[in-house]
CSV table of C-alpha atoms in Angstrom, one decimal:
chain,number,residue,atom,x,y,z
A,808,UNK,CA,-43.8,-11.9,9.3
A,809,UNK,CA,-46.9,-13.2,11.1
A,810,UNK,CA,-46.5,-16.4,12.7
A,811,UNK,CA,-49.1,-19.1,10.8
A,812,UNK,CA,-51.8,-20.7,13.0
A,813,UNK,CA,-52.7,-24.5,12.8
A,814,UNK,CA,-55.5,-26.0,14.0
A,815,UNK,CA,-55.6,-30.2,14.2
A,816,UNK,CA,-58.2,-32.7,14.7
A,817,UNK,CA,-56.9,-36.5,15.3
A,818,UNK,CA,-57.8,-39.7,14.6
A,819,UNK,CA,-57.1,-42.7,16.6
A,820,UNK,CA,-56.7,-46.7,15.5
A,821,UNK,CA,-59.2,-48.0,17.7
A,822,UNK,CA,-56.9,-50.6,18.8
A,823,UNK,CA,-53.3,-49.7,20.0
A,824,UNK,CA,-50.9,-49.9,17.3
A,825,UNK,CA,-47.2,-48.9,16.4
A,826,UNK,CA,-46.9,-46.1,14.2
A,827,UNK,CA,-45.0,-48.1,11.6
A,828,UNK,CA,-48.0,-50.6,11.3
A,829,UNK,CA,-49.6,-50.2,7.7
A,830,UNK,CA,-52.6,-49.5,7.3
A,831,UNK,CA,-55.1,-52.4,6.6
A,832,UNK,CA,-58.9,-53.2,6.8
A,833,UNK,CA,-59.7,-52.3,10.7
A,834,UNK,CA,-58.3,-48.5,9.7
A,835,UNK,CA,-60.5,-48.0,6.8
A,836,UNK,CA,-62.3,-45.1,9.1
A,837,UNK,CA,-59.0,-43.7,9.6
A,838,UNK,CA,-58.8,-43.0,6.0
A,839,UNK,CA,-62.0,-41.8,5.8
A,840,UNK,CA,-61.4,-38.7,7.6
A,841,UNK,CA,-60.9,-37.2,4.1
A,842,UNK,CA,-62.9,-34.4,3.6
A,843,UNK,CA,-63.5,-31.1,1.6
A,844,UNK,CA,-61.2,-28.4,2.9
A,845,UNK,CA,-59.2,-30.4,4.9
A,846,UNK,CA,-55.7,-32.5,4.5
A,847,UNK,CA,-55.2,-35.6,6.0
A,848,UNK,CA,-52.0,-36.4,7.0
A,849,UNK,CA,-50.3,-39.8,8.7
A,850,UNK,CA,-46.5,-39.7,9.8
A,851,UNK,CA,-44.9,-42.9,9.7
A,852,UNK,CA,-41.6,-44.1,11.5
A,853,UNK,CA,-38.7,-42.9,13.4
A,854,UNK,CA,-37.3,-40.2,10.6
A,855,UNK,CA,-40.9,-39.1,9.7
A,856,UNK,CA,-41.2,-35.8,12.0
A,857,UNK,CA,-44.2,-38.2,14.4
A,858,UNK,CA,-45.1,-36.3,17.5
A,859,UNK,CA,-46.3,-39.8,18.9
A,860,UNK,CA,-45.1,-43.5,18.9
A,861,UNK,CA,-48.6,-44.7,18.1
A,862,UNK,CA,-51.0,-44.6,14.4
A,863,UNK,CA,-52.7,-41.4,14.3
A,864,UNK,CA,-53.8,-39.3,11.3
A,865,UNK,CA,-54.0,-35.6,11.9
A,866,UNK,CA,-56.6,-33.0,10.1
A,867,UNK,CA,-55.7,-29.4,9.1
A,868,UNK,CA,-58.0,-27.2,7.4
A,869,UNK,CA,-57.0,-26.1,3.9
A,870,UNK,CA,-55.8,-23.9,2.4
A,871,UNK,CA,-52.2,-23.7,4.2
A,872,UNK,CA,-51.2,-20.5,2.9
A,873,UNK,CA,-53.3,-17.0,2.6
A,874,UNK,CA,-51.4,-15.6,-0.4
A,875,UNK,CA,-53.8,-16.5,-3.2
A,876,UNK,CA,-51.0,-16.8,-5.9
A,877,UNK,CA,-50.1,-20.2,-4.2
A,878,UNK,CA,-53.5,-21.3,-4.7
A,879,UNK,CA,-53.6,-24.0,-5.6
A,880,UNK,CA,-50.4,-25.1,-4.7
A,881,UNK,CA,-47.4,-25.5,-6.8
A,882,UNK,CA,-47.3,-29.1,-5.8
A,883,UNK,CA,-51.0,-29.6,-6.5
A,884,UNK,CA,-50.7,-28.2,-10.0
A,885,UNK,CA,-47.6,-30.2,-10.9
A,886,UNK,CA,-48.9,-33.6,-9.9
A,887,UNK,CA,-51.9,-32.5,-12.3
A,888,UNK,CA,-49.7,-31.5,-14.9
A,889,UNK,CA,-48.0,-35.3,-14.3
A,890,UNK,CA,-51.0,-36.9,-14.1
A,891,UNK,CA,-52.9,-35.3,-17.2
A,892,UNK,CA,-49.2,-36.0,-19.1
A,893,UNK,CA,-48.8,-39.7,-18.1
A,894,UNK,CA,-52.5,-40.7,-19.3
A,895,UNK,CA,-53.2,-41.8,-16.0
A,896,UNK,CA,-56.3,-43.3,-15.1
A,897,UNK,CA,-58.5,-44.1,-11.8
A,898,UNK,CA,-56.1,-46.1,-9.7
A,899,UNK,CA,-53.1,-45.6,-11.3
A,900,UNK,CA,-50.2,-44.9,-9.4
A,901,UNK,CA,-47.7,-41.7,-10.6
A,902,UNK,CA,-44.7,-40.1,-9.8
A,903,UNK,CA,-42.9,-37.0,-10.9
A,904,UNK,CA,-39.2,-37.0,-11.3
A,905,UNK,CA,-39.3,-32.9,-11.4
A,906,UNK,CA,-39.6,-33.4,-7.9
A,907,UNK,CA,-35.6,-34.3,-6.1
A,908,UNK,CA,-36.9,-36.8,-3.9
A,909,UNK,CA,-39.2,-40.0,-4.3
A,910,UNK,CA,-42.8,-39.3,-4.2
A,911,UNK,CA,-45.7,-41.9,-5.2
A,912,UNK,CA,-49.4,-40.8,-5.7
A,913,UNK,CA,-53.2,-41.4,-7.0
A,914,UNK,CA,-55.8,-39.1,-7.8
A,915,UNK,CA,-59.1,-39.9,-6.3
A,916,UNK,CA,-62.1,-39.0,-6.8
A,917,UNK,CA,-65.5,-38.0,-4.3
A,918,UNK,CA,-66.8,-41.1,-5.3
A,919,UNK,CA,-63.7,-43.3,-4.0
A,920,UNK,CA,-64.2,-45.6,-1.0
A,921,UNK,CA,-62.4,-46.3,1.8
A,922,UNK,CA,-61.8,-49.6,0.7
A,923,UNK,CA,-60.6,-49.1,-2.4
A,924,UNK,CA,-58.8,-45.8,-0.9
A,925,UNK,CA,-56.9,-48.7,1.3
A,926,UNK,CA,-55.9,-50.7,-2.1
A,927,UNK,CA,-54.3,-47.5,-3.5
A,928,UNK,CA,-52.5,-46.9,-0.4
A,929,UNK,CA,-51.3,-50.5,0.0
A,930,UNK,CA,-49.9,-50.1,-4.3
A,931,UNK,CA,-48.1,-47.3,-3.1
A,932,UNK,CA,-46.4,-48.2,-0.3
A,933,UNK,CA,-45.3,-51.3,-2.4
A,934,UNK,CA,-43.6,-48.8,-4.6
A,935,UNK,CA,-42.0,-46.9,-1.9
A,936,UNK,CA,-40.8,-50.4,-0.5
A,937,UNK,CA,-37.3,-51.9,-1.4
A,938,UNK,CA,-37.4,-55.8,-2.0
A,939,UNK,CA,-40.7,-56.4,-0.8
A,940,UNK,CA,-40.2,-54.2,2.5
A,941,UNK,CA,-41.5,-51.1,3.5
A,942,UNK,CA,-39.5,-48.4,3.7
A,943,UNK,CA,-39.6,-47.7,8.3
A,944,UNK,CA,-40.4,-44.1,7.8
A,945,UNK,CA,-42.5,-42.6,5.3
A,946,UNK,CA,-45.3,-39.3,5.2
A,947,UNK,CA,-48.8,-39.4,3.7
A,948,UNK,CA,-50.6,-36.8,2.6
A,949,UNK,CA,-54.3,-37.0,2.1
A,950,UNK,CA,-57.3,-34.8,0.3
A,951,UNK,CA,-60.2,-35.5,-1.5
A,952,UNK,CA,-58.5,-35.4,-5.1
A,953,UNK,CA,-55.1,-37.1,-3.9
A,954,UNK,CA,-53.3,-39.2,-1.9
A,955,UNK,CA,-49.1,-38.9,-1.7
A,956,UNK,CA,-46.9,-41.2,0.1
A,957,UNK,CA,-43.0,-40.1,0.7
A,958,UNK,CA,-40.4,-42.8,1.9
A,959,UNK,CA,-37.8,-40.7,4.3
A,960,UNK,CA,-34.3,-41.3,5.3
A,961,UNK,CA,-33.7,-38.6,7.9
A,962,UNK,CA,-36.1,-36.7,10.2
A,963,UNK,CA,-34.0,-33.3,11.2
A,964,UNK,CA,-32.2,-31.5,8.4
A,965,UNK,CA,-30.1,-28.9,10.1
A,966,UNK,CA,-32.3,-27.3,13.0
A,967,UNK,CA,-35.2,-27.7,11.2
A,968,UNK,CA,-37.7,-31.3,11.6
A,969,UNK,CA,-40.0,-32.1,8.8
A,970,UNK,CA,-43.1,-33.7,9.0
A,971,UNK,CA,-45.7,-34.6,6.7
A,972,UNK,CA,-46.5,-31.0,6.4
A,973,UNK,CA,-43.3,-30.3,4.9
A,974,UNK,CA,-44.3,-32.4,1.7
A,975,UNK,CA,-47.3,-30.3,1.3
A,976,UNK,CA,-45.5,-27.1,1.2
A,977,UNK,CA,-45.2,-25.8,4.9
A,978,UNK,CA,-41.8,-26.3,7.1
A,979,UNK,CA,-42.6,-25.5,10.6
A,980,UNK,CA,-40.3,-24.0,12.5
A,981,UNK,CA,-39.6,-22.8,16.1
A,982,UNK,CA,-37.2,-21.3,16.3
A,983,UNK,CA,-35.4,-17.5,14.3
A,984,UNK,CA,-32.1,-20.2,13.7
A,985,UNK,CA,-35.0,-23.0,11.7
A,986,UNK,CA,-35.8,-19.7,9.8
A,987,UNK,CA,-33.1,-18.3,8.7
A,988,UNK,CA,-31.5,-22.0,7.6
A,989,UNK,CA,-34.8,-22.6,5.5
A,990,UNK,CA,-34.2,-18.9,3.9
A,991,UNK,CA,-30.0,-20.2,2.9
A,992,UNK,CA,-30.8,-23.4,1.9
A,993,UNK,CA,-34.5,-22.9,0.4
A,994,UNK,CA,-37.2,-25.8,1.0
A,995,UNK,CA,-36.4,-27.6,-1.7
A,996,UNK,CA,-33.3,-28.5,-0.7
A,997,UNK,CA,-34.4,-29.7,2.9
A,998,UNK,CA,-36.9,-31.8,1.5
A,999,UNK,CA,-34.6,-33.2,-0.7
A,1000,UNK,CA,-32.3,-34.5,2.0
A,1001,UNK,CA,-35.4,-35.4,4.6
A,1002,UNK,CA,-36.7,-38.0,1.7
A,1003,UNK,CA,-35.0,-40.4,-0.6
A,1004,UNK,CA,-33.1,-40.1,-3.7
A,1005,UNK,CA,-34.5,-41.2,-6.7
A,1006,UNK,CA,-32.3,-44.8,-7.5
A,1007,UNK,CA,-32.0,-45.2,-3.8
A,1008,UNK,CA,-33.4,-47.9,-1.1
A,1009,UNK,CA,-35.4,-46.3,1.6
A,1010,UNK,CA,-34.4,-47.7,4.7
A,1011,UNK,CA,-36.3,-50.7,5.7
């Protein structure tokens, strides 16, 4: 098996913040980094798989896999197939329960602004919130057509971390032990114990 190669860009809060600051008008340029080809991503809290204590959103360039019968990716096509089932509409929030842990998203369009990119972001961090207070570690996920935000409890699953990435369909690993667990236990599994159970608090 070929190892897969990543390239990141990264963007910086202008001013120096925590990485479990939400997001809020000063960082509209932070969500703006959206763009075609490329997923956004923003790892938030101590359990969230962040390389660095501070606000950052990383860049990779899509698609994550080579093998053209994952494209588009499962995930992609079921929160279309939730979306298109649910009636929702521009600004809507979704969720789908096929999915073992919480997940809250939008779909967006080229047209969306980073302002009202920022409201969406703000409803759905109010879902993933328990009694009014954000969860402390949560994963964002970014494109041009979506944005997903996943409230975590636990950062390490066996040998293996999960970050954002994770969510969007690629565990890294590095190590033949991180392999070999995500082959026993299979990826849905991990994910489910790195993020929360549905009719749980995330931890505040």
């Amino acid at each position: 098996m070929e190892a897969a190669k990543f390239y990141t860009d990264t963007a910086c809060s202008k001013e120096k913040q925590e990485w479990t600051d939400p997001f809020d008008p000063p960082d509209e340029a932070l969500l703006a980094v959206r763009h075609p080809g490329g997923l956004a991503y923003f790892n938030c809290g101590p359990e969230s798989g962040a390389s660095q204590p501070h606000k950052h959103v990383q860049v990779v360039p899509l698609p994550l896999a080579d093998n053209p019968a994952v494209i588009p990716s499962p995930l992609a096509q079921l929160m279309d197939h939730t979306w298109q089932e649910q009636g929702s509409q521009d600004g809507d929030v979704a969720s789908t329960r096929q999915l073992p842990y919480q997940n809250f998203f939008s779909k967006l369009s080229p047209r969306t602004t980073p302002s009202q990119l920022l409201s969406i972001y703000k409803q759905l961090l109010q879902c993933c919130s328990s009694h009014k207070v954000p969860p402390s570690s949560y994963n964002m996920l970014l494109t041009t057509e979506l944005i997903l935000l996943v409230p975590r409890r636990q950062e390490n699953v066996g040998p293996v971390a999960i970050n954002a990435l994770g969510f969007a369909g690629t565990i890294l690993v590095n190590s033949k032990a991180g392999l070999e667990y995500i082959h026993e236990k299979g990826p849905v599994s991990i994910l489910e114990v790195a993020g929360c159970p549905w009719g749980a608090d995330a931890p505040s």
